[in-house]
Coordinates of C-alpha atoms in Angstrom, one line a residue:
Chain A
X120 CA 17.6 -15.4 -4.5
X121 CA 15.6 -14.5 -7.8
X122 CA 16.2 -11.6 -9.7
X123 CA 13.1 -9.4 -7.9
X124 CA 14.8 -9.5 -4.8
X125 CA 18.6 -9.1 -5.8
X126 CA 17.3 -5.9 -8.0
X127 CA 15.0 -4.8 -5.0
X128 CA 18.2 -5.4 -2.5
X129 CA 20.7 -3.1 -5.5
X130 CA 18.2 -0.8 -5.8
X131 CA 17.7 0.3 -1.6
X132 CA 21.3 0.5 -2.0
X133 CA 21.9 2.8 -5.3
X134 CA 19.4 5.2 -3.6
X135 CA 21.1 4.7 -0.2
X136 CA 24.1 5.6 -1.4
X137 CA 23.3 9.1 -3.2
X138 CA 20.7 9.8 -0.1
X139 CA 17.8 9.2 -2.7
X140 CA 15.6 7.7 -0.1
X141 CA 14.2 10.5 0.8
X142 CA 12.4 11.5 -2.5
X143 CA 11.1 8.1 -2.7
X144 CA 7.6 7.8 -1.4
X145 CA 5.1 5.9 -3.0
X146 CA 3.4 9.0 -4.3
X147 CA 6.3 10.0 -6.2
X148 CA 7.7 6.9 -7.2
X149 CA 4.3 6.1 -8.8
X150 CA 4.4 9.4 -11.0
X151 CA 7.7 8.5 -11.9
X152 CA 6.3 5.3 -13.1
X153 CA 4.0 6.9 -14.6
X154 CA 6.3 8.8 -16.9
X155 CA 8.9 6.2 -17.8
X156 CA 5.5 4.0 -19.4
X157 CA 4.4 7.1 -21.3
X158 CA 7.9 7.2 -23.1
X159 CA 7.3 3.7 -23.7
X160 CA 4.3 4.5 -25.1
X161 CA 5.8 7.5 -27.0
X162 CA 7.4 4.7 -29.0
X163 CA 4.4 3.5 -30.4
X164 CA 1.7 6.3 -30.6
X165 CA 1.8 6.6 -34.2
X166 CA 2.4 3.4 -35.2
X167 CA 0.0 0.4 -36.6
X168 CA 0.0 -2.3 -34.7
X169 CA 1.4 -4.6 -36.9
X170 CA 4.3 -1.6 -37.3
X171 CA 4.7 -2.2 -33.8
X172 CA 5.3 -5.7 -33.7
X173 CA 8.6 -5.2 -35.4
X174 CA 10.5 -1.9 -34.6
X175 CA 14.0 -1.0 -35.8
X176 CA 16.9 -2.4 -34.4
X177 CA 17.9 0.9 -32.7
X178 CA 14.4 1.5 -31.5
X179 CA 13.8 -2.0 -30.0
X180 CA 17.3 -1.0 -28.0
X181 CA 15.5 2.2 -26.6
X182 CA 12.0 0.3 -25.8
X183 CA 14.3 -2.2 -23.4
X184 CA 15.4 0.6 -22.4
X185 CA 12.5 2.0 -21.0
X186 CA 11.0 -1.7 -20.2
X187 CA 13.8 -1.6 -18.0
X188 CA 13.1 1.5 -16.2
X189 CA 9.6 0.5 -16.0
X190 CA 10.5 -2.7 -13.8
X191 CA 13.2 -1.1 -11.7
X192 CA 11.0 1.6 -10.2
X193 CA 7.8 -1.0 -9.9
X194 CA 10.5 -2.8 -7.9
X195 CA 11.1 0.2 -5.5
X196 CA 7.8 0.9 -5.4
X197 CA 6.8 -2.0 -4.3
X198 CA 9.7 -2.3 -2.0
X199 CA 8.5 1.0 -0.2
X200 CA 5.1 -0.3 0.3
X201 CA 6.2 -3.5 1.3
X202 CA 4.6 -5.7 -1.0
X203 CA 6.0 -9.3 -2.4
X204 CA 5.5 -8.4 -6.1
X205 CA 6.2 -12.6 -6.3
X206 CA 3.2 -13.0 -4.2
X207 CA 1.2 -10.4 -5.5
X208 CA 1.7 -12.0 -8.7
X209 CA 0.6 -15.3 -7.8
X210 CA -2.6 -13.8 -6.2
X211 CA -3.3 -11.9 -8.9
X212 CA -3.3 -14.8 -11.3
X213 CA -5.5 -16.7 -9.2
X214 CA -8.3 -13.9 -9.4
X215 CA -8.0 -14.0 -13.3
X216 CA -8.0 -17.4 -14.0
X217 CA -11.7 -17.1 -12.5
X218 CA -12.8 -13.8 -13.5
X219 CA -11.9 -15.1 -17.3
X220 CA -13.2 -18.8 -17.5
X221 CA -12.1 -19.7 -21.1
X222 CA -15.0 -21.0 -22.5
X223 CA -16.8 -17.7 -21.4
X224 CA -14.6 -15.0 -22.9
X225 CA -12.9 -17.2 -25.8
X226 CA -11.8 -15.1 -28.8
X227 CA -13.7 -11.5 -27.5
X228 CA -11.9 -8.9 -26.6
X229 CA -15.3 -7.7 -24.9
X230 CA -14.0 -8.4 -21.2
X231 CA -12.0 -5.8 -21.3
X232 CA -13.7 -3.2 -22.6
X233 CA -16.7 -3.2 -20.1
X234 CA -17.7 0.6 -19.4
Chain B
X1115 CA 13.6 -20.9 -14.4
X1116 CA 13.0 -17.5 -12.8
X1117 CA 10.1 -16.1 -11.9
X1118 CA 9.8 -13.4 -15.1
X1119 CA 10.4 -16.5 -17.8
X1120 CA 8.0 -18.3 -15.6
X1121 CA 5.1 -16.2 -15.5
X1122 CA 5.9 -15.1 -19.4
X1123 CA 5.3 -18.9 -20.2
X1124 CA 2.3 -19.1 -18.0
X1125 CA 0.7 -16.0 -20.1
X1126 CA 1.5 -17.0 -23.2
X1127 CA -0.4 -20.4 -22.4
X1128 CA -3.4 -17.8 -20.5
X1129 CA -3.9 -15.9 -24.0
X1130 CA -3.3 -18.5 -26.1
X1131 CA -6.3 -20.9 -24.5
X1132 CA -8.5 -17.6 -24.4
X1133 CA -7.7 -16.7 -28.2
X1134 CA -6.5 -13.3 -27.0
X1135 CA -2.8 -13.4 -28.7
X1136 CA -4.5 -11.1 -31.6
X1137 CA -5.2 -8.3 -29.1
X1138 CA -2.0 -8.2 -27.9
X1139 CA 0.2 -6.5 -30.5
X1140 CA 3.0 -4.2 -28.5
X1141 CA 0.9 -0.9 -29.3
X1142 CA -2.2 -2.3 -27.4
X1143 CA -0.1 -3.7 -24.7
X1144 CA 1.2 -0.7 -23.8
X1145 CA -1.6 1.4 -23.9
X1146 CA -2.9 -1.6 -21.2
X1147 CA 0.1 -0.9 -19.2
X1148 CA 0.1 2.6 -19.1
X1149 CA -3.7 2.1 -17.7
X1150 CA -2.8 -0.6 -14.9
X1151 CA -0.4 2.7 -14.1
X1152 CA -2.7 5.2 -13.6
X1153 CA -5.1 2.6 -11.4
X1154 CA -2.3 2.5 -9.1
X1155 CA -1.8 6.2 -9.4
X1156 CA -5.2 6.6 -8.2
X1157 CA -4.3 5.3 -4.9
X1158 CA -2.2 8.2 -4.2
X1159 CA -3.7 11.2 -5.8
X1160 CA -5.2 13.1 -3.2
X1161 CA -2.5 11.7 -0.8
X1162 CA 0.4 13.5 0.6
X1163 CA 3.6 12.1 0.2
X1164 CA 3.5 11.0 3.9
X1165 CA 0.4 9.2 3.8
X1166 CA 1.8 7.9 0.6
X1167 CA 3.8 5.7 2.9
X1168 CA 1.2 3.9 4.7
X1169 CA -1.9 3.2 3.0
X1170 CA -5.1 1.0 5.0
X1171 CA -4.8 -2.5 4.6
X1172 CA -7.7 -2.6 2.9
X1173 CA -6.3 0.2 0.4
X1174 CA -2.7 -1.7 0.5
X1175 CA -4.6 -5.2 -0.7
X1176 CA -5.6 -3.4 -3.9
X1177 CA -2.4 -1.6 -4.4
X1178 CA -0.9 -5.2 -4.5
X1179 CA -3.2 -6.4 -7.3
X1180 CA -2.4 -3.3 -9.6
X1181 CA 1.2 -4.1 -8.9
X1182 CA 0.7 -7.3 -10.1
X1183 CA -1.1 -6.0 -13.1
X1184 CA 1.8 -3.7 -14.2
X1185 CA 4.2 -6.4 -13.5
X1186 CA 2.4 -9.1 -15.7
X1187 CA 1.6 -6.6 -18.5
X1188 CA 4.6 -5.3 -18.5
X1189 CA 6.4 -8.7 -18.9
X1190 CA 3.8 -9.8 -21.4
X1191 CA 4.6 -6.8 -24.0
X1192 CA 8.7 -7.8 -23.3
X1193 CA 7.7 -11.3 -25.0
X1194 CA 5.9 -10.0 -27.8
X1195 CA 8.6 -7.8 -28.9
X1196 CA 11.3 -10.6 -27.5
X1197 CA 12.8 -8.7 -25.4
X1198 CA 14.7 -10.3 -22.1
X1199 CA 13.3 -8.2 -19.2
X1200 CA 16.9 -9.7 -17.0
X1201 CA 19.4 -8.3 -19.8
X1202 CA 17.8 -5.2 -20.0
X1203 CA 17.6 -4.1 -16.6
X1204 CA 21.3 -5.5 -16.4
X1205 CA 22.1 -2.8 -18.9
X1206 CA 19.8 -0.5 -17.4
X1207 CA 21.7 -0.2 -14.2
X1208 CA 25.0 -0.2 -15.8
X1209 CA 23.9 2.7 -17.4
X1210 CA 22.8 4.2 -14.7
X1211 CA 25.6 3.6 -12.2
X1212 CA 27.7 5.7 -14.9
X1213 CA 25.3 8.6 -14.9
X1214 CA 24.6 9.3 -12.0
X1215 CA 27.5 9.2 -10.0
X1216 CA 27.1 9.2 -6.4
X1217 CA 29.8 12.3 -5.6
X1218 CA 27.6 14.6 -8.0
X1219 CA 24.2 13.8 -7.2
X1220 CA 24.2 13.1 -3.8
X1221 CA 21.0 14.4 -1.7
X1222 CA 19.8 16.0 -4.7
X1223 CA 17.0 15.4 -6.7
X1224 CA 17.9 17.9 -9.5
X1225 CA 19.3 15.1 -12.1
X1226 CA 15.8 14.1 -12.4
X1227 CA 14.4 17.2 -12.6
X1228 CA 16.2 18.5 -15.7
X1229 CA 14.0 20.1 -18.6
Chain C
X817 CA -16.9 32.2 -32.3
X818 CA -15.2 31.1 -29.0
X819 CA -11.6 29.8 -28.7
X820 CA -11.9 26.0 -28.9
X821 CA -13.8 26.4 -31.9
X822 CA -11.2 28.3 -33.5
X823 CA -8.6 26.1 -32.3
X824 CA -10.0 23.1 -33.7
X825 CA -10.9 24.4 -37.2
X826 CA -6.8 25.6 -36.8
X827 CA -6.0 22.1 -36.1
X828 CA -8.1 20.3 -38.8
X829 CA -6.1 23.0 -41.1
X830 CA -3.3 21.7 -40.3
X831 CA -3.7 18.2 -40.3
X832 CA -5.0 18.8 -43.6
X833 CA -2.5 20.6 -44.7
X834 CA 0.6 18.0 -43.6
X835 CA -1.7 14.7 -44.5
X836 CA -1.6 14.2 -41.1
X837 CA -5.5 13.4 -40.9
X838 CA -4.8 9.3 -41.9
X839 CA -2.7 9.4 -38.3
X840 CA -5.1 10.6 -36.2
X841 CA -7.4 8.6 -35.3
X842 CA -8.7 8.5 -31.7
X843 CA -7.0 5.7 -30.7
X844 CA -3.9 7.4 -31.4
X845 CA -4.7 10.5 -30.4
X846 CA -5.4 9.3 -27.2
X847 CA -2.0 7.6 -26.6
X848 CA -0.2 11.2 -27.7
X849 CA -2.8 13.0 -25.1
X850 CA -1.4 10.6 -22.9
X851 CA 2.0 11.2 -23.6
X852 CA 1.6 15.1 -23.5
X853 CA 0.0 14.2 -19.9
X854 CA 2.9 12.3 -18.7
X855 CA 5.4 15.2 -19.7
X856 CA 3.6 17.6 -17.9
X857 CA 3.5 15.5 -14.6
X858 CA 7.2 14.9 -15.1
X859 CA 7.7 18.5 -14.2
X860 CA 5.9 17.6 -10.9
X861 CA 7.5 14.4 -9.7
X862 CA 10.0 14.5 -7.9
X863 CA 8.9 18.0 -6.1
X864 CA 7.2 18.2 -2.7
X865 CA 3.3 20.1 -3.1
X866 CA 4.4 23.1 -1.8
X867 CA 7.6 23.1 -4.4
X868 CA 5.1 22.5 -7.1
X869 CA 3.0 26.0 -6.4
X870 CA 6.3 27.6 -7.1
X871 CA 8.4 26.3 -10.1
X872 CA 11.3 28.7 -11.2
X873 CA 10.2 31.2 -14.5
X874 CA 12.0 28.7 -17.3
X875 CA 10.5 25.7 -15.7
X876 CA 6.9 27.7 -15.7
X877 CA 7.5 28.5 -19.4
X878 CA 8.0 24.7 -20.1
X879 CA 4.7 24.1 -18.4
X880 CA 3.0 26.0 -19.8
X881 CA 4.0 24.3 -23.8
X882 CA 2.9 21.2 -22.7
X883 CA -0.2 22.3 -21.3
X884 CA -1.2 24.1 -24.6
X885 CA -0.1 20.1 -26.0
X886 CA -2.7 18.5 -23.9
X887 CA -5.3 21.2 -24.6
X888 CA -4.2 20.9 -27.8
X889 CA -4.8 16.9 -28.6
X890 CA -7.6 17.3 -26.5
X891 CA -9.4 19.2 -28.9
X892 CA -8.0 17.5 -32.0
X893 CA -9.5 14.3 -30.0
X894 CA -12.6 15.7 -29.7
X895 CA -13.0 16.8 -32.9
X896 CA -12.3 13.4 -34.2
X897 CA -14.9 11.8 -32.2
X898 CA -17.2 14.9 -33.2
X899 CA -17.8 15.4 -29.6
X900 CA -18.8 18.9 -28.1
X901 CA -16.1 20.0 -25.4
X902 CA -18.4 22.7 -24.3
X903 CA -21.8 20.4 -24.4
X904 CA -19.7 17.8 -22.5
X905 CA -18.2 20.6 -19.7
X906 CA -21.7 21.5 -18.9
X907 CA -23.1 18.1 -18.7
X908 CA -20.1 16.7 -16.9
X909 CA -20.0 19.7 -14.3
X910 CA -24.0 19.3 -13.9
X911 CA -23.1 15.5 -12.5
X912 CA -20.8 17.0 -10.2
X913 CA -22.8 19.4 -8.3
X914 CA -25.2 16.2 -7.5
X915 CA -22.5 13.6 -7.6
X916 CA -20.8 16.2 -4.3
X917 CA -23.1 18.1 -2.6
X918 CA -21.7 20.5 -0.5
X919 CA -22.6 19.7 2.5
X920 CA -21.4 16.0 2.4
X921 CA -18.2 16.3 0.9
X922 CA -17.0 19.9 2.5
X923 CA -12.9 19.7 3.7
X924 CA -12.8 16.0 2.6
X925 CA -10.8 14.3 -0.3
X926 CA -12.1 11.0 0.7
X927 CA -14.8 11.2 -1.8
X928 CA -12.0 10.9 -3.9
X929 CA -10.3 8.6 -2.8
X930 CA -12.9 5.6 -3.0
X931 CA -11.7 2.1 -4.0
Chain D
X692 CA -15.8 36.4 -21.4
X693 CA -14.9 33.0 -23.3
X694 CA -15.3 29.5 -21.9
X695 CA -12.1 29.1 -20.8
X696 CA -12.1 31.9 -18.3
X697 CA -15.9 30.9 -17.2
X698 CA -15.1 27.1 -16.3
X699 CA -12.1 28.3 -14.4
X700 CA -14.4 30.5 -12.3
X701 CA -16.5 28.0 -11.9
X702 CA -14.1 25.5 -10.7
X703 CA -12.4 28.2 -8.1
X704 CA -16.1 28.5 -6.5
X705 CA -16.5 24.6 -6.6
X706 CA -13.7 24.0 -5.0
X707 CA -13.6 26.9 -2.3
X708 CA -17.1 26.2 -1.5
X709 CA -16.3 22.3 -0.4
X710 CA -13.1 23.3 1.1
X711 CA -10.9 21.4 -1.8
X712 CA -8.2 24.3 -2.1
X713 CA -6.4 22.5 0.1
X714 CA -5.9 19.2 -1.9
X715 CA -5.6 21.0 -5.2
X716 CA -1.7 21.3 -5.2
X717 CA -0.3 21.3 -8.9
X718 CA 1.3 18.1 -8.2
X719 CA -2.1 16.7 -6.9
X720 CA -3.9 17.9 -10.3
X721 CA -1.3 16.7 -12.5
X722 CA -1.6 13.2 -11.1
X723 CA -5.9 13.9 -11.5
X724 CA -5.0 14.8 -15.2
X725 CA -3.1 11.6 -16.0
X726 CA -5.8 9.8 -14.2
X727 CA -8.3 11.1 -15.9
X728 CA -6.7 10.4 -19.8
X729 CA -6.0 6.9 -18.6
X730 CA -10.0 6.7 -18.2
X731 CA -10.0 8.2 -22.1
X732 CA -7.3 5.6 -22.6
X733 CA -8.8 2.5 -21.6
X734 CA -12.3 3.0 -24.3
X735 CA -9.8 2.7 -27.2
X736 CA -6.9 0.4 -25.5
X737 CA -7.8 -3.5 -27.5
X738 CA -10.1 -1.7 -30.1
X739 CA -8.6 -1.0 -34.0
X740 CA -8.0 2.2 -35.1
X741 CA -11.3 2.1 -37.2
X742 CA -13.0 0.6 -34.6
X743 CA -12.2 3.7 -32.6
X744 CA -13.4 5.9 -35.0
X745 CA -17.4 4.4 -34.4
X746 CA -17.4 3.9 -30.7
X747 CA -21.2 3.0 -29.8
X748 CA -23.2 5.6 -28.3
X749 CA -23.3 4.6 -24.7
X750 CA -19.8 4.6 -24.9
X751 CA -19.4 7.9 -27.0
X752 CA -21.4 9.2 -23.5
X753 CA -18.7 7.7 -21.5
X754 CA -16.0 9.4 -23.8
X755 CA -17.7 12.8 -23.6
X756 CA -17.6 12.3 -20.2
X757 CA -14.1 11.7 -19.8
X758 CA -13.2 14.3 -22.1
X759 CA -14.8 17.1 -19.9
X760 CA -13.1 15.3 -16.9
X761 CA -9.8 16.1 -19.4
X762 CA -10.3 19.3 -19.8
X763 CA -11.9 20.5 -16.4
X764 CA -8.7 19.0 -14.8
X765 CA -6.5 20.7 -17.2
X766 CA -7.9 24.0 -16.3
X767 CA -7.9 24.0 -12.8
X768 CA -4.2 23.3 -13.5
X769 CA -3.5 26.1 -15.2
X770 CA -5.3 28.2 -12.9
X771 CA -3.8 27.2 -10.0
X772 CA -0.3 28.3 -11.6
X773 CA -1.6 31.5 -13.2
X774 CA -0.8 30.1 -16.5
X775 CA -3.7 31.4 -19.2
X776 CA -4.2 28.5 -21.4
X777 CA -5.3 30.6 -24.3
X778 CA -2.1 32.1 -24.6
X779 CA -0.7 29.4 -24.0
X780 CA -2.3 27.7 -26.8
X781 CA -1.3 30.8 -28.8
X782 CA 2.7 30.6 -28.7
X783 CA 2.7 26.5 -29.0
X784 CA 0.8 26.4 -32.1
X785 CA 3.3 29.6 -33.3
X786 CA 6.3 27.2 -32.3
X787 CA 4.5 24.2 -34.3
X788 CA 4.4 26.3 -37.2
X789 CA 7.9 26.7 -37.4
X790 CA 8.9 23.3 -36.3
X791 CA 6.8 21.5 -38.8
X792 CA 6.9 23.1 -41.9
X793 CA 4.6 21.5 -44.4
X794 CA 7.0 21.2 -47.2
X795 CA 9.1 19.1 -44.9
X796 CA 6.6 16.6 -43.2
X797 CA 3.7 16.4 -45.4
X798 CA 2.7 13.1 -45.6
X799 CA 4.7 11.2 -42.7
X800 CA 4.7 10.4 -38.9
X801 CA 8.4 10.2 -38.8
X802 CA 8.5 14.3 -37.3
X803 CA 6.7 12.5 -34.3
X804 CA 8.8 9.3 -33.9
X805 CA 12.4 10.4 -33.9
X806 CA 13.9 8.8 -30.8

């Protein structure tokens, strides 16, 4: 089994357990996403980029930290919805390889920033 | 290989052939995150929690993809700061396991909800 | 002289005042908006709609803070950009009336919920 | 009365006039809110910080725009608590006074990134 699953599979169980489940529609388990990237954000609002290609020991520990959080509650999320993050994923990867042919968006960080 | 180590390779090898590895410095890649979050916070704005639960199929296809989104941004900004998604959420839970303890929080969603 | 005026002429004091001006560009700015954002809907996430009408006087106060924060960064944002918040409002709420016209729209948050 | 107060009326006759009272839960606006900056967000998200000093007109429009969406959101929050913004405002920028004291933070970030 790969690590998606077994953390999914802990996860229904940890919630279980403390009768969590209830709190955890999709609404609110995407707010609460929501929150744990803004304090990984946090991290980095005030920082150069270059800064923030090398934080401090004691900060890099917090920002896996909150990486962490991050994937454990897209992992319930997803798990409440239903959807195979895997083949999500794999789909999703698909899509971009056309919507970005190399040789069209090569060196420009233009594609993204449509309006 | 696992799935996260294998699709980190494959977007190192996406950027790379694309000449996007400048754009992606940790601040950038967070601020990208935190907007994949909110697309899939869109979803459920206007939803109650109940509806929450089961979106159209239509709706439920494009959930997926911002899922995916998340989940490949958020393992992209883990390998620019080298930090091993699988170890941290090993820690993570550890952690959490010790703080919230199932005889004291049971049914209750006041541990979040501290301020 | 109305209020956000006076606020942002309070806030460019002091910036000034700290050397805080050289952080705040709008890039920035915008992630701390963001982060003030996510505080505020922390408050929010794990309560049902109805609960969120209603929070408890210390939890109200706390509100409150961080929506002076957002309004807050908003302006200093604004400022920055040298964009008009009042200009803007009127604009903005000018699209609305046409964008939802009364008679289309009326007891429906589907208009919303487009994807 | 000051612009505060007349957007808030405003938005209380929008919304009672196309039967949107009933969607505009504090939880419901707070997601709307987040939206909303993630929309601000994504303009400046693979720019530089000088870059996002000179956006280009058209998207200066689209910033304007998104700003008013900011603070029109933000309003109709606080109004639908009974929280008055401008004394809101008032107290927080009281309590930054005293928090940041010039002497002690002139010149640095650090006040912001303590983690």
């Amino acid at each position: 089994m790969n690590d998606l699953n077994k953390w999914r599979d802990y996860l229904r169980d940890f919630a279980e357990k403390r009768e969590w489940t209830q709190f955890h529609s999709p609404k609110n388990l995407a707010m609460a996403l929501s929150v744990e990237v803004a304090e990984l954000l946090e991290h980095f609002q005030w920082q150069t980029e270059e800064q923030s290609h090398n934080p401090e020991p004691e900060r890099l520990a917090a920002i896996a930290d909150e990486i962490a959080d991050v994937q454990l509650y897209l992992i319930r999320l997803a798990d409440r919805l239903k959807v195979d993050i895997g083949q999500a994923v794999e789909q999703k990867t698909k899509k971009n390889e056309e919507k970005y042919p190399v040789e069209k968006v090569r060196g420009s960080s233009r594609k993204y920033t449509e309006y």
